[in-house]
Amino acid sequence: MAYIYQVSFVIEPEQRSQLEIGSPLERILGYLRTLLPSFDGYINARAAYSLDDPDHIHVVVESLWITWEHLTAHRKSDIAENKVLSEFQPHVELEHMSSRIYEEVT
């Protein structure tokens, strides 16, 4: 059984360029995906953005963990997605940032 840590937020359509290769937001998401594998219990991470809402772009960042203990340790770390993205906030206003934890259905 695995555990998913999901952070989501909204950016405005005029901020879409922040998701392009080399842009600040894209770099911070790449930074997360590069550092997360060094944590015990890490399985995978991904980031995606919505295409179906012309008024807002919904961005989701997820990491997958082997056990609840691994996920808990990750959430307490300085590299937890919500902490890293919150520090990034001056570059892009992150609206309605939220975190959710899921348990995989087996």
XYZ file of C-alpha atoms in Angstrom:
106
model
C 0.000 0.000 0.000
C 1.339 3.479 -0.853
C 0.595 6.999 0.347
C 0.227 10.064 -1.861
C 1.035 13.587 -0.771
C -0.653 16.096 -3.067
C -0.242 19.861 -3.138
C -2.408 21.900 -5.477
C -2.770 25.577 -6.296
C -4.094 27.906 -8.957
C -2.273 30.350 -11.196
C -3.804 32.779 -13.652
C -3.737 32.166 -17.433
C -1.317 35.062 -17.924
C 1.137 33.173 -15.667
C 1.161 30.075 -17.932
C 4.655 31.010 -19.107
C 5.864 30.170 -15.569
C 5.336 26.496 -16.454
C 7.515 26.574 -19.591
C 10.932 24.932 -19.593
C 13.449 27.122 -17.804
C 10.880 29.357 -16.136
C 11.034 29.850 -12.344
C 8.023 27.688 -11.460
C 9.108 24.901 -13.807
C 12.592 24.989 -12.255
C 11.241 24.693 -8.705
C 9.064 21.724 -9.721
C 12.109 20.113 -11.354
C 14.115 20.838 -8.201
C 11.551 18.953 -6.130
C 11.563 15.968 -8.477
C 15.369 15.900 -8.350
C 15.709 16.031 -4.544
C 12.797 13.836 -3.461
C 14.428 10.533 -4.541
C 17.048 10.997 -1.814
C 14.385 10.494 0.897
C 13.732 7.072 2.400
C 10.490 5.563 1.211
C 10.189 7.710 -1.908
C 8.531 5.989 -4.875
C 7.711 8.657 -7.459
C 6.732 12.297 -7.998
C 4.965 14.205 -10.720
C 3.563 17.606 -11.483
C 0.751 18.470 -13.871
C -1.464 21.394 -14.823
C -5.031 21.578 -16.056
C -6.074 22.327 -19.626
C -9.850 22.439 -19.234
C -10.427 25.724 -17.361
C -9.822 28.839 -19.474
C -10.032 31.145 -16.425
C -7.518 29.394 -14.132
C -4.655 26.938 -14.347
C -4.800 24.296 -11.634
C -1.376 22.864 -10.785
C -0.968 19.576 -8.899
C 2.259 18.213 -7.423
C 2.200 14.676 -6.052
C 4.740 12.456 -4.376
C 4.239 8.775 -3.629
C 5.616 7.121 -0.450
C 5.956 3.492 0.661
C 4.703 3.873 4.245
C 2.844 6.366 6.407
C 6.045 6.912 8.397
C 7.964 7.844 5.246
C 5.248 10.309 4.245
C 5.163 11.816 7.743
C 8.952 12.282 7.728
C 8.744 13.923 4.313
C 6.005 16.341 5.415
C 8.201 17.452 8.346
C 11.212 18.022 6.094
C 12.278 21.320 4.537
C 11.747 19.809 1.082
C 8.002 19.138 1.522
C 6.230 20.435 -1.571
C 4.015 22.927 0.249
C 7.018 24.466 2.047
C 9.152 24.798 -1.083
C 6.282 26.219 -3.126
C 5.331 28.655 -0.347
C 8.875 30.021 -0.327
C 8.598 30.425 -4.098
C 5.397 32.467 -3.751
C 6.896 35.929 -4.393
C 7.549 34.916 -8.000
C 4.037 33.673 -8.756
C 1.027 34.319 -6.560
C -0.161 30.835 -5.615
C -3.877 31.012 -5.024
C -5.753 28.542 -2.876
C -2.783 26.287 -2.107
C -3.946 23.132 -0.401
C -2.454 19.812 0.678
C -4.116 16.440 0.759
C -2.985 12.964 1.735
C -4.332 9.851 0.060
C -3.962 6.165 0.700
C -3.746 3.998 -2.375
C -6.694 1.678 -2.941
C -5.467 -1.889 -3.182
